[in-house]
Amino acid sequence: MRITVASGKGGTGKTTIATSLALSLTDDGNLPVFLDGDVEAPNAHLFLKPAFEQQQVVAILIPQVDESKCTYCGKCAEICQYHAIVVVGKKTLVFPQLCHGCGSCTLVCPEHAIHEVPEVIGVLERGPARRGISFSRGLLNIGEPMAVPIIRQLKKWIEVQPGQVEILDAPPGTSCPVVECMRGADFVLLVTEPTPFGLHDLRLAVQVARELHIPAGVVINRDGTGDERVDEFCQTEGIPILLRVPFERAIAEGVARGKTLVDIHPEYVDHFRQLFMQITALP
Amino acid sequence: MRIVISAITPDLDSVIDPRFGRAAYFVVVDTNTMEWESHPNPAAAASGGAGTQAAQYIAHLGTRVAVSGDFGPNAYDALNAADIAMYLLGTSQTVRAAVENYRAGQLTPVGAPTGEGNHRR
């Protein structure tokens, strides 16, 4: 079973919730797998302290044009949805930074003038973390714009035993990397705060989960701040609120020192175990 | 000489669209006769790669000069490959004014990308 932790709004506590949920599920003998899917700015390692033992580079295939075979017919430019290859006069130009590596140009070239060369865009890392959690993360190289291939590879690279729970910490927002993190999940746990900003982005995140036909539940972090509108929204939309974490200085101080919620307040282990049971009990 | 200018509306007195890749229209003007034609930019609402798509489009319009407010790195490389000279609009407010300033030699030629580029992948 895979649970993706997402939020919409940034800084609502995705990693706080995801890491504590993982630590709370380590008593069953069947240790959880943790994936940090925020490949542009991963930070779950600060809390789960993995020792990375394995690495794998991630590359995408970029077209290379053999000018001696190219007739400048423009079919490659026509098919490219990302305008990463253009034909102007007697020149065919490739823009690797725009390329998604889909391979359409290579397939469509009548002269077989295009072949593909791998371009490294990032790396995957994995190893054991606190309490035996199997920790994996992706890391997008600085300056590279495309996170999705890293996340896609990360999901394939991990080794999951039957019955093992996967917890995937998604990046903020609702764009392609978040969609990729949610795709294939059995449940989406949306961490929000009860503010107008939290609600605005929660609405969007709920829409993404629904579009993907994945059931969702909400964790309200910094409960007691803001107003009632997140509660009202969840009630109207029939989205269960699975946990509330109060706005508390001790939590903020602890997290700032690299502690997880269950380190700061061990009684939360039970709350997270109940949350997990509620998720598994949902239809 | 035919020159192309990025424009907000499809006419000679249009305000210049300062963006190249996402300009609403391209107005092509013959600097000798002031005859003009306009073309909607097919890349105006592209999800990405607007600069390269727009550059490729203009390369087919048969002009050797493009005037706009900003040429990103991808548009710059593509226009350069197409041998289209790029000029910044300077103080020109309208397409007509840009043509006059071009004829008077008052526009600054662009020798490198003028912006960071906006949307990648």
mmCIF file of C-alpha atoms in Angstrom:
data_model
loop_
_atom_site.group_PDB
_atom_site.id
_atom_site.type_symbol
_atom_site.label_atom_id
_atom_site.label_comp_id
_atom_site.label_asym_id
_atom_site.label_seq_id
_atom_site.Cartn_x
_atom_site.Cartn_y
_atom_site.Cartn_z
ATOM 1 C CA MET A 1 0.000 0.000 0.000
ATOM 2 C CA ARG A 2 1.286 3.421 -0.931
ATOM 3 C CA ILE A 3 0.273 6.608 0.876
ATOM 4 C CA THR A 4 1.292 9.883 -0.773
ATOM 5 C CA VAL A 5 1.569 12.871 1.554
ATOM 6 C CA ALA A 6 0.795 16.105 -0.313
ATOM 7 C CA SER A 7 -0.556 19.517 0.555
ATOM 8 C CA GLY A 8 -0.932 22.076 -2.151
ATOM 9 C CA LYS A 9 0.418 24.918 -0.054
ATOM 10 C CA GLY A 10 4.084 24.704 0.894
ATOM 11 C CA GLY A 11 5.232 24.635 4.500
ATOM 12 C CA THR A 12 2.091 23.072 5.933
ATOM 13 C CA GLY A 13 3.963 20.127 7.455
ATOM 14 C CA LYS A 14 4.042 17.380 4.822
ATOM 15 C CA THR A 15 7.444 16.104 5.897
ATOM 16 C CA THR A 16 6.605 16.481 9.593
ATOM 17 C CA ILE A 17 3.561 14.258 9.104
ATOM 18 C CA ALA A 18 5.148 11.818 6.621
ATOM 19 C CA THR A 19 8.254 11.123 8.746
ATOM 20 C CA SER A 20 6.264 10.680 11.956
ATOM 21 C CA LEU A 21 3.776 8.411 10.231
ATOM 22 C CA ALA A 22 6.666 6.251 8.988
ATOM 23 C CA LEU A 23 8.277 6.090 12.447
ATOM 24 C CA SER A 24 4.929 5.168 14.007
ATOM 25 C CA LEU A 25 4.584 2.132 11.745
ATOM 26 C CA THR A 26 7.947 0.563 12.642
ATOM 27 C CA ASP A 27 6.677 -1.652 15.473
ATOM 28 C CA ASP A 28 4.961 -4.213 13.282
ATOM 29 C CA GLY A 29 8.022 -6.059 12.064
ATOM 30 C CA ASN A 30 6.981 -5.098 8.547
ATOM 31 C CA LEU A 31 9.021 -1.921 8.216
ATOM 32 C CA PRO A 32 7.733 0.906 6.015
ATOM 33 C CA VAL A 33 9.443 2.183 2.892
ATOM 34 C CA PHE A 34 9.915 5.944 2.783
ATOM 35 C CA LEU A 35 10.298 7.888 -0.463
ATOM 36 C CA ASP A 36 11.239 11.555 -0.556
ATOM 37 C CA GLY A 37 9.567 12.690 -3.761
ATOM 38 C CA ASP A 38 10.448 16.365 -3.322
ATOM 39 C CA VAL A 39 13.416 15.893 -5.662
ATOM 40 C CA GLU A 40 14.032 19.616 -6.071
ATOM 41 C CA ALA A 41 14.424 20.196 -2.342
ATOM 42 C CA PRO A 42 14.441 16.912 -0.412
ATOM 43 C CA ASN A 43 14.568 17.272 3.370
ATOM 44 C CA ALA A 44 13.108 14.112 4.916
ATOM 45 C CA HIS A 45 16.669 12.790 5.413
ATOM 46 C CA LEU A 46 17.173 15.492 8.061
ATOM 47 C CA PHE A 47 14.572 13.726 10.205
ATOM 48 C CA LEU A 48 14.982 10.054 9.317
ATOM 49 C CA LYS A 49 18.809 10.140 9.034
ATOM 50 C CA PRO A 50 19.407 7.472 6.395
ATOM 51 C CA ALA A 51 22.810 6.032 5.594
ATOM 52 C CA PHE A 52 22.827 6.017 1.794
ATOM 53 C CA GLU A 53 24.359 2.803 0.507
ATOM 54 C CA GLN A 54 23.202 2.657 -3.094
ATOM 55 C CA GLN A 55 23.047 5.183 -5.903
ATOM 56 C CA GLN A 56 21.694 5.202 -9.424
ATOM 57 C CA VAL A 57 21.906 7.986 -11.976
ATOM 58 C CA VAL A 58 18.789 9.105 -13.833
ATOM 59 C CA ALA A 59 19.104 10.099 -17.465
ATOM 60 C CA ILE A 60 16.662 11.098 -20.157
ATOM 61 C CA LEU A 61 17.210 10.467 -23.853
ATOM 62 C CA ILE A 62 17.888 13.611 -25.869
ATOM 63 C CA PRO A 63 17.846 13.613 -29.695
ATOM 64 C CA GLN A 64 21.018 14.182 -31.642
ATOM 65 C CA VAL A 65 20.672 15.066 -35.325
ATOM 66 C CA ASP A 66 23.043 13.789 -37.978
ATOM 67 C CA GLU A 67 23.229 16.845 -40.258
ATOM 68 C CA SER A 68 24.594 14.737 -43.122
ATOM 69 C CA LYS A 69 21.363 12.717 -43.253
ATOM 70 C CA CYS A 70 18.894 15.513 -42.344
ATOM 71 C CA THR A 71 16.799 16.889 -45.213
ATOM 72 C CA TYR A 72 15.217 19.630 -43.040
ATOM 73 C CA CYS A 73 11.744 18.260 -43.740
ATOM 74 C CA GLY A 74 10.606 19.534 -40.350
ATOM 75 C CA LYS A 75 8.641 16.421 -39.301
ATOM 76 C CA CYS A 76 10.540 16.245 -35.999
ATOM 77 C CA ALA A 77 9.704 19.873 -35.191
ATOM 78 C CA GLU A 78 6.074 19.287 -36.120
ATOM 79 C CA ILE A 79 5.620 16.320 -33.772
ATOM 80 C CA CYS A 80 7.477 17.835 -30.799
ATOM 81 C CA GLN A 81 4.878 19.017 -28.282
ATOM 82 C CA TYR A 82 7.529 20.882 -26.315
ATOM 83 C CA HIS A 83 9.130 22.745 -29.239
ATOM 84 C CA ALA A 84 12.452 21.296 -28.177
ATOM 85 C CA ILE A 85 13.517 20.677 -31.760
ATOM 86 C CA VAL A 86 13.120 23.311 -34.486
ATOM 87 C CA VAL A 87 14.020 23.465 -38.142
ATOM 88 C CA VAL A 88 14.934 26.889 -39.493
ATOM 89 C CA GLY A 89 16.191 27.035 -43.045
ATOM 90 C CA LYS A 90 19.052 24.554 -43.341
ATOM 91 C CA LYS A 91 19.483 24.003 -39.628
ATOM 92 C CA THR A 92 17.876 21.627 -37.149
ATOM 93 C CA LEU A 93 18.332 22.760 -33.570
ATOM 94 C CA VAL A 94 17.789 20.735 -30.400
ATOM 95 C CA PHE A 95 16.998 22.466 -27.111
ATOM 96 C CA PRO A 96 17.816 19.840 -24.451
ATOM 97 C CA GLN A 97 16.347 21.975 -21.665
ATOM 98 C CA LEU A 98 12.932 21.828 -23.330
ATOM 99 C CA CYS A 99 13.101 18.118 -24.214
ATOM 100 C CA HIS A 100 10.995 15.610 -22.260
ATOM 101 C CA GLY A 101 12.811 12.644 -23.806
ATOM 102 C CA CYS A 102 9.663 11.163 -25.339
ATOM 103 C CA GLY A 103 11.433 9.896 -28.480
ATOM 104 C CA SER A 104 8.736 11.037 -30.969
ATOM 105 C CA CYS A 105 11.224 12.918 -33.172
ATOM 106 C CA THR A 106 13.411 9.821 -33.510
ATOM 107 C CA LEU A 107 10.418 7.679 -34.469
ATOM 108 C CA VAL A 108 9.027 10.129 -37.008
ATOM 109 C CA CYS A 109 12.290 10.978 -38.819
ATOM 110 C CA PRO A 110 12.020 9.464 -42.343
ATOM 111 C CA GLU A 111 15.794 9.674 -42.866
ATOM 112 C CA HIS A 112 16.746 7.991 -39.571
ATOM 113 C CA ALA A 113 18.901 11.034 -38.978
ATOM 114 C CA ILE A 114 18.132 11.200 -35.249
ATOM 115 C CA HIS A 115 19.590 9.025 -32.550
ATOM 116 C CA GLU A 116 19.206 9.468 -28.813
ATOM 117 C CA VAL A 117 21.908 10.157 -26.274
ATOM 118 C CA PRO A 118 21.385 9.906 -22.530
ATOM 119 C CA GLU A 119 21.663 13.114 -20.541
ATOM 120 C CA VAL A 120 22.033 12.742 -16.780
ATOM 121 C CA ILE A 121 19.549 14.914 -14.898
ATOM 122 C CA GLY A 122 19.787 13.541 -11.376
ATOM 123 C CA VAL A 123 20.395 10.647 -9.043
ATOM 124 C CA LEU A 124 18.516 8.195 -6.807
ATOM 125 C CA GLU A 125 19.852 7.231 -3.382
ATOM 126 C CA ARG A 126 18.729 4.671 -0.832
ATOM 127 C CA GLY A 127 19.708 3.083 2.447
ATOM 128 C CA PRO A 128 18.467 2.184 5.908
ATOM 129 C CA ALA A 129 17.185 5.025 8.093
ATOM 130 C CA ARG A 130 16.072 5.391 11.704
ATOM 131 C CA ARG A 131 14.328 2.354 13.188
ATOM 132 C CA GLY A 132 14.983 0.269 10.102
ATOM 133 C CA ILE A 133 12.949 2.341 7.675
ATOM 134 C CA SER A 134 13.990 1.684 4.098
ATOM 135 C CA PHE A 135 14.678 5.208 2.839
ATOM 136 C CA SER A 136 14.925 6.341 -0.799
ATOM 137 C CA ARG A 137 15.100 9.740 -2.372
ATOM 138 C CA GLY A 138 15.591 11.362 -5.737
ATOM 139 C CA LEU A 139 17.790 14.366 -6.318
ATOM 140 C CA LEU A 140 17.409 16.578 -9.378
ATOM 141 C CA ASN A 141 20.657 18.180 -10.501
ATOM 142 C CA ILE A 142 20.878 21.918 -9.958
ATOM 143 C CA GLY A 143 19.869 23.793 -13.101
ATOM 144 C CA GLU A 144 17.831 20.895 -14.454
ATOM 145 C CA PRO A 145 14.176 21.826 -14.886
ATOM 146 C CA MET A 146 12.359 18.480 -15.045
ATOM 147 C CA ALA A 147 11.539 16.600 -11.830
ATOM 148 C CA VAL A 148 9.027 14.065 -13.169
ATOM 149 C CA PRO A 149 11.489 11.513 -14.676
ATOM 150 C CA ILE A 150 13.349 11.368 -11.352
ATOM 151 C CA ILE A 151 10.135 10.701 -9.415
ATOM 152 C CA ARG A 152 9.012 8.109 -11.967
ATOM 153 C CA GLN A 153 12.355 6.273 -11.669
ATOM 154 C CA LEU A 154 12.321 6.572 -7.877
ATOM 155 C CA LYS A 155 8.957 4.803 -7.715
ATOM 156 C CA LYS A 156 10.298 1.975 -9.897
ATOM 157 C CA TRP A 157 13.659 1.676 -8.144
ATOM 158 C CA ILE A 158 12.483 0.912 -4.618
ATOM 159 C CA GLU A 159 12.087 -2.679 -3.470
ATOM 160 C CA VAL A 160 8.782 -3.299 -1.759
ATOM 161 C CA GLN A 161 7.758 -6.567 -0.131
ATOM 162 C CA PRO A 162 4.115 -7.646 -0.217
ATOM 163 C CA GLY A 163 2.228 -5.948 2.592
ATOM 164 C CA GLN A 164 4.929 -3.341 3.128
ATOM 165 C CA VAL A 165 3.631 0.223 3.476
ATOM 166 C CA GLU A 166 5.159 2.916 1.249
ATOM 167 C CA ILE A 167 5.035 6.524 2.370
ATOM 168 C CA LEU A 168 5.787 9.022 -0.383
ATOM 169 C CA ASP A 169 6.486 12.615 0.663
ATOM 170 C CA ALA A 170 5.427 14.823 -2.277
ATOM 171 C CA PRO A 171 6.604 18.320 -3.152
ATOM 172 C CA PRO A 172 4.272 21.288 -2.584
ATOM 173 C CA GLY A 173 1.968 22.545 -5.318
ATOM 174 C CA THR A 174 -0.303 20.690 -7.716
ATOM 175 C CA SER A 175 1.844 20.595 -10.854
ATOM 176 C CA CYS A 176 3.335 17.611 -12.742
ATOM 177 C CA PRO A 177 5.741 16.406 -9.987
ATOM 178 C CA VAL A 178 2.848 16.235 -7.516
ATOM 179 C CA VAL A 179 0.664 14.400 -10.034
ATOM 180 C CA GLU A 180 3.509 11.912 -10.560
ATOM 181 C CA CYS A 181 3.841 11.430 -6.782
ATOM 182 C CA MET A 182 0.095 10.766 -6.444
ATOM 183 C CA ARG A 183 -0.192 8.523 -9.506
ATOM 184 C CA GLY A 184 -0.355 4.892 -8.413
ATOM 185 C CA ALA A 185 -0.950 5.729 -4.744
ATOM 186 C CA ASP A 186 -3.712 3.990 -2.807
ATOM 187 C CA PHE A 187 -4.372 6.988 -0.603
ATOM 188 C CA VAL A 188 -3.498 10.679 -0.582
ATOM 189 C CA LEU A 189 -2.964 12.301 2.794
ATOM 190 C CA LEU A 190 -3.352 16.058 2.442
ATOM 191 C CA VAL A 191 -1.667 18.169 5.096
ATOM 192 C CA THR A 192 -3.131 21.625 5.397
ATOM 193 C CA GLU A 193 -3.370 24.540 7.776
ATOM 194 C CA PRO A 194 -6.664 26.196 8.652
ATOM 195 C CA THR A 195 -5.906 29.440 6.827
ATOM 196 C CA PRO A 196 -7.306 30.910 3.602
ATOM 197 C CA PHE A 197 -4.017 29.993 1.856
ATOM 198 C CA GLY A 198 -4.133 26.440 3.166
ATOM 199 C CA LEU A 199 -7.741 26.060 2.022
ATOM 200 C CA HIS A 200 -7.133 27.580 -1.399
ATOM 201 C CA ASP A 201 -4.424 25.057 -2.215
ATOM 202 C CA LEU A 202 -6.201 22.180 -0.446
ATOM 203 C CA ARG A 203 -9.099 22.611 -2.883
ATOM 204 C CA LEU A 204 -6.685 22.266 -5.803
ATOM 205 C CA ALA A 205 -4.931 19.241 -4.284
ATOM 206 C CA VAL A 206 -8.299 17.533 -3.675
ATOM 207 C CA GLN A 207 -9.161 18.094 -7.343
ATOM 208 C CA VAL A 208 -5.907 16.413 -8.428
ATOM 209 C CA ALA A 209 -6.567 13.383 -6.198
ATOM 210 C CA ARG A 210 -10.124 13.123 -7.530
ATOM 211 C CA GLU A 211 -8.973 13.403 -11.117
ATOM 212 C CA LEU A 212 -6.689 10.431 -10.406
ATOM 213 C CA HIS A 213 -9.511 8.563 -8.588
ATOM 214 C CA ILE A 214 -7.509 8.231 -5.364
ATOM 215 C CA PRO A 215 -9.265 8.542 -1.998
ATOM 216 C CA ALA A 216 -8.016 11.396 0.169
ATOM 217 C CA GLY A 217 -8.031 12.444 3.807
ATOM 218 C CA VAL A 218 -6.852 15.549 5.591
ATOM 219 C CA VAL A 219 -4.468 16.360 8.429
ATOM 220 C CA ILE A 220 -4.988 19.830 9.883
ATOM 221 C CA ASN A 221 -1.671 21.157 11.142
ATOM 222 C CA ARG A 222 -1.340 24.284 13.305
ATOM 223 C CA ASP A 223 -4.888 23.639 14.430
ATOM 224 C CA GLY A 224 -6.314 26.522 16.427
ATOM 225 C CA THR A 225 -4.973 29.195 14.105
ATOM 226 C CA GLY A 226 -6.973 30.616 11.222
ATOM 227 C CA ASP A 227 -10.666 29.882 10.919
ATOM 228 C CA GLU A 228 -13.279 27.152 10.404
ATOM 229 C CA ARG A 229 -13.354 27.153 6.632
ATOM 230 C CA VAL A 230 -11.096 24.116 6.119
ATOM 231 C CA ASP A 231 -13.373 22.126 8.447
ATOM 232 C CA GLU A 232 -16.443 23.325 6.572
ATOM 233 C CA PHE A 233 -14.868 22.469 3.220
ATOM 234 C CA CYS A 234 -13.970 18.931 4.337
ATOM 235 C CA GLN A 235 -17.472 18.399 5.716
ATOM 236 C CA THR A 236 -19.163 19.650 2.549
ATOM 237 C CA GLU A 237 -16.886 17.575 0.317
ATOM 238 C CA GLY A 238 -17.056 14.461 2.491
ATOM 239 C CA ILE A 239 -13.296 14.330 3.094
ATOM 240 C CA PRO A 240 -12.354 12.782 6.441
ATOM 241 C CA ILE A 241 -10.183 14.808 8.824
ATOM 242 C CA LEU A 242 -7.861 12.127 10.167
ATOM 243 C CA LEU A 243 -5.643 14.098 12.552
ATOM 244 C CA ARG A 244 -5.274 17.542 14.071
ATOM 245 C CA VAL A 245 -1.921 18.834 15.267
ATOM 246 C CA PRO A 246 -2.187 21.955 17.421
ATOM 247 C CA PHE A 247 -0.198 25.122 16.853
ATOM 248 C CA GLU A 248 2.393 24.772 19.563
ATOM 249 C CA ARG A 249 5.770 26.362 20.216
ATOM 250 C CA ALA A 250 7.334 23.116 21.482
ATOM 251 C CA ILE A 251 6.588 21.414 18.149
ATOM 252 C CA ALA A 252 8.023 24.291 16.123
ATOM 253 C CA GLU A 253 11.194 24.350 18.229
ATOM 254 C CA GLY A 254 11.643 20.579 18.028
ATOM 255 C CA VAL A 255 11.150 20.404 14.261
ATOM 256 C CA ALA A 256 13.636 23.259 13.857
ATOM 257 C CA ARG A 257 16.157 21.067 15.709
ATOM 258 C CA GLY A 258 15.559 18.119 13.365
ATOM 259 C CA LYS A 259 13.189 16.210 15.660
ATOM 260 C CA THR A 260 10.056 14.572 14.362
ATOM 261 C CA LEU A 261 6.624 15.051 15.858
ATOM 262 C CA VAL A 262 6.788 11.619 17.533
ATOM 263 C CA ASP A 263 10.176 12.500 19.071
ATOM 264 C CA ILE A 264 8.692 15.664 20.530
ATOM 265 C CA HIS A 265 5.399 14.111 21.622
ATOM 266 C CA PRO A 266 5.698 10.281 21.781
ATOM 267 C CA GLU A 267 1.942 9.989 22.372
ATOM 268 C CA TYR A 268 1.488 10.852 18.692
ATOM 269 C CA VAL A 269 2.647 7.326 17.791
ATOM 270 C CA ASP A 270 -0.814 6.149 18.819
ATOM 271 C CA HIS A 271 -2.492 8.979 16.900
ATOM 272 C CA PHE A 272 -0.588 8.031 13.744
ATOM 273 C CA ARG A 273 -1.340 4.344 14.188
ATOM 274 C CA GLN A 274 -5.024 5.212 14.485
ATOM 275 C CA LEU A 275 -4.752 7.418 11.419
ATOM 276 C CA PHE A 276 -3.219 4.517 9.516
ATOM 277 C CA MET A 277 -5.953 2.142 10.681
ATOM 278 C CA GLN A 278 -8.592 4.625 9.543
ATOM 279 C CA ILE A 279 -6.959 4.780 6.114
ATOM 280 C CA THR A 280 -6.856 1.007 5.749
ATOM 281 C CA ALA A 281 -10.465 0.735 6.946
ATOM 282 C CA LEU A 282 -11.764 3.208 4.358
ATOM 283 C CA PRO A 283 -13.781 1.602 1.553
ATOM 284 C CA MET B 1 13.189 45.141 -46.264
ATOM 285 C CA ARG B 2 10.534 43.228 -44.347
ATOM 286 C CA ILE B 3 10.764 43.402 -40.578
ATOM 287 C CA VAL B 4 8.640 41.653 -37.946
ATOM 288 C CA ILE B 5 7.488 43.314 -34.742
ATOM 289 C CA SER B 6 5.755 41.673 -31.767
ATOM 290 C CA ALA B 7 2.388 43.376 -31.218
ATOM 291 C CA ILE B 8 -0.602 43.343 -28.905
ATOM 292 C CA THR B 9 -3.209 43.896 -31.662
ATOM 293 C CA PRO B 10 -3.005 42.920 -35.365
ATOM 294 C CA ASP B 11 -2.332 46.329 -36.924
ATOM 295 C CA LEU B 12 0.315 48.914 -37.727
ATOM 296 C CA ASP B 13 -0.674 51.216 -34.859
ATOM 297 C CA SER B 14 -0.683 48.450 -32.272
ATOM 298 C CA VAL B 15 1.202 48.867 -29.042
ATOM 299 C CA ILE B 16 4.305 46.682 -29.145
ATOM 300 C CA ASP B 17 4.101 43.454 -27.160
ATOM 301 C CA PRO B 18 7.338 43.511 -25.159
ATOM 302 C CA ARG B 19 7.454 39.710 -25.061
ATOM 303 C CA PHE B 20 8.740 37.861 -28.071
ATOM 304 C CA GLY B 21 7.780 34.200 -27.562
ATOM 305 C CA ARG B 22 4.374 34.969 -26.084
ATOM 306 C CA ALA B 23 3.497 38.016 -28.181
ATOM 307 C CA ALA B 24 -0.157 38.051 -29.246
ATOM 308 C CA TYR B 25 0.625 38.978 -32.881
ATOM 309 C CA PHE B 26 3.492 39.443 -35.248
ATOM 310 C CA VAL B 27 3.137 42.393 -37.611
ATOM 311 C CA VAL B 28 5.331 42.204 -40.707
ATOM 312 C CA VAL B 29 6.079 45.596 -42.291
ATOM 313 C CA ASP B 30 7.843 46.452 -45.542
ATOM 314 C CA THR B 31 10.072 49.357 -44.498
ATOM 315 C CA ASN B 32 10.085 50.865 -47.993
ATOM 316 C CA THR B 33 6.378 50.836 -48.790
ATOM 317 C CA MET B 34 4.928 50.607 -45.240
ATOM 318 C CA GLU B 35 2.745 47.765 -46.487
ATOM 319 C CA TRP B 36 1.992 45.440 -43.635
ATOM 320 C CA GLU B 37 0.344 42.176 -42.690
ATOM 321 C CA SER B 38 -0.324 40.572 -39.336
ATOM 322 C CA HIS B 39 -0.138 36.991 -38.079
ATOM 323 C CA PRO B 40 -1.418 35.594 -34.786
ATOM 324 C CA ASN B 41 1.463 34.015 -32.862
ATOM 325 C CA PRO B 42 0.848 30.243 -32.718
ATOM 326 C CA ALA B 43 3.057 30.054 -29.601
ATOM 327 C CA ALA B 44 1.215 32.758 -27.620
ATOM 328 C CA ALA B 45 -0.402 30.232 -25.283
ATOM 329 C CA ALA B 46 2.113 27.376 -25.531
ATOM 330 C CA SER B 47 2.660 25.488 -22.292
ATOM 331 C CA GLY B 48 6.400 25.590 -22.914
ATOM 332 C CA GLY B 49 8.941 26.271 -25.624
ATOM 333 C CA ALA B 50 7.116 29.404 -26.810
ATOM 334 C CA GLY B 51 10.374 31.094 -27.817
ATOM 335 C CA THR B 52 11.526 28.299 -30.116
ATOM 336 C CA GLN B 53 8.082 27.842 -31.649
ATOM 337 C CA ALA B 54 7.649 31.575 -32.309
ATOM 338 C CA ALA B 55 11.146 31.815 -33.793
ATOM 339 C CA GLN B 56 10.466 28.920 -36.138
ATOM 340 C CA TYR B 57 7.181 30.526 -37.156
ATOM 341 C CA ILE B 58 8.783 33.868 -37.996
ATOM 342 C CA ALA B 59 11.554 32.149 -39.942
ATOM 343 C CA HIS B 60 8.801 31.107 -42.381
ATOM 344 C CA LEU B 61 7.503 34.664 -42.746
ATOM 345 C CA GLY B 62 10.506 35.626 -44.828
ATOM 346 C CA THR B 63 11.852 38.444 -42.707
ATOM 347 C CA ARG B 64 15.465 39.096 -41.781
ATOM 348 C CA VAL B 65 14.789 41.418 -38.826
ATOM 349 C CA ALA B 66 12.762 40.992 -35.603
ATOM 350 C CA VAL B 67 11.940 43.762 -33.121
ATOM 351 C CA SER B 68 10.694 43.028 -29.597
ATOM 352 C CA GLY B 69 11.290 43.923 -25.952
ATOM 353 C CA ASP B 70 12.954 40.706 -24.872
ATOM 354 C CA PHE B 71 14.570 37.693 -26.543
ATOM 355 C CA GLY B 72 15.080 34.703 -24.238
ATOM 356 C CA PRO B 73 17.952 32.240 -24.699
ATOM 357 C CA ASN B 74 16.013 29.666 -26.749
ATOM 358 C CA ALA B 75 14.391 32.263 -29.014
ATOM 359 C CA TYR B 76 17.774 33.921 -29.421
ATOM 360 C CA ASP B 77 19.486 30.695 -30.507
ATOM 361 C CA ALA B 78 16.705 29.780 -32.930
ATOM 362 C CA LEU B 79 16.480 33.269 -34.508
ATOM 363 C CA ASN B 80 20.238 33.394 -34.744
ATOM 364 C CA ALA B 81 20.285 30.045 -36.565
ATOM 365 C CA ALA B 82 17.643 31.404 -38.937
ATOM 366 C CA ASP B 83 19.849 34.467 -39.633
ATOM 367 C CA ILE B 84 17.234 36.839 -38.304
ATOM 368 C CA ALA B 85 18.741 39.954 -36.731
ATOM 369 C CA MET B 86 17.172 40.986 -33.417
ATOM 370 C CA TYR B 87 16.588 44.537 -32.214
ATOM 371 C CA LEU B 88 15.207 45.899 -28.951
ATOM 372 C CA LEU B 89 12.232 48.229 -29.225
ATOM 373 C CA GLY B 90 13.945 51.037 -27.292
ATOM 374 C CA THR B 91 11.585 53.986 -26.831
ATOM 375 C CA SER B 92 9.184 52.808 -29.553
ATOM 376 C CA GLN B 93 5.622 52.478 -28.274
ATOM 377 C CA THR B 94 3.871 51.312 -31.442
ATOM 378 C CA VAL B 95 4.682 49.104 -34.404
ATOM 379 C CA ARG B 96 4.719 52.184 -36.657
ATOM 380 C CA ALA B 97 7.155 53.982 -34.335
ATOM 381 C CA ALA B 98 9.416 50.913 -34.231
ATOM 382 C CA VAL B 99 9.574 50.859 -38.032
ATOM 383 C CA GLU B 100 10.458 54.565 -38.103
ATOM 384 C CA ASN B 101 13.109 54.110 -35.423
ATOM 385 C CA TYR B 102 14.513 51.133 -37.301
ATOM 386 C CA ARG B 103 14.743 53.175 -40.513
ATOM 387 C CA ALA B 104 16.460 55.966 -38.577
ATOM 388 C CA GLY B 105 18.982 53.420 -37.238
ATOM 389 C CA GLN B 106 17.917 54.099 -33.665
ATOM 390 C CA LEU B 107 17.183 50.554 -32.469
ATOM 391 C CA THR B 108 19.752 48.591 -30.475
ATOM 392 C CA PRO B 109 20.840 45.321 -32.079
ATOM 393 C CA VAL B 110 20.812 42.296 -29.783
ATOM 394 C CA GLY B 111 24.035 40.287 -29.562
ATOM 395 C CA ALA B 112 23.043 37.950 -26.713
ATOM 396 C CA PRO B 113 19.843 36.750 -25.025
ATOM 397 C CA THR B 114 18.199 39.620 -23.143
ATOM 398 C CA GLY B 115 16.399 37.562 -20.532
ATOM 399 C CA GLU B 116 16.613 34.375 -18.561
ATOM 400 C CA GLY B 117 13.876 32.544 -20.415
ATOM 401 C CA ASN B 118 10.667 31.805 -18.621
ATOM 402 C CA HIS B 119 9.330 28.316 -18.916
ATOM 403 C CA ARG B 120 11.356 25.173 -19.426
ATOM 404 C CA ARG B 121 10.222 21.606 -19.645
#
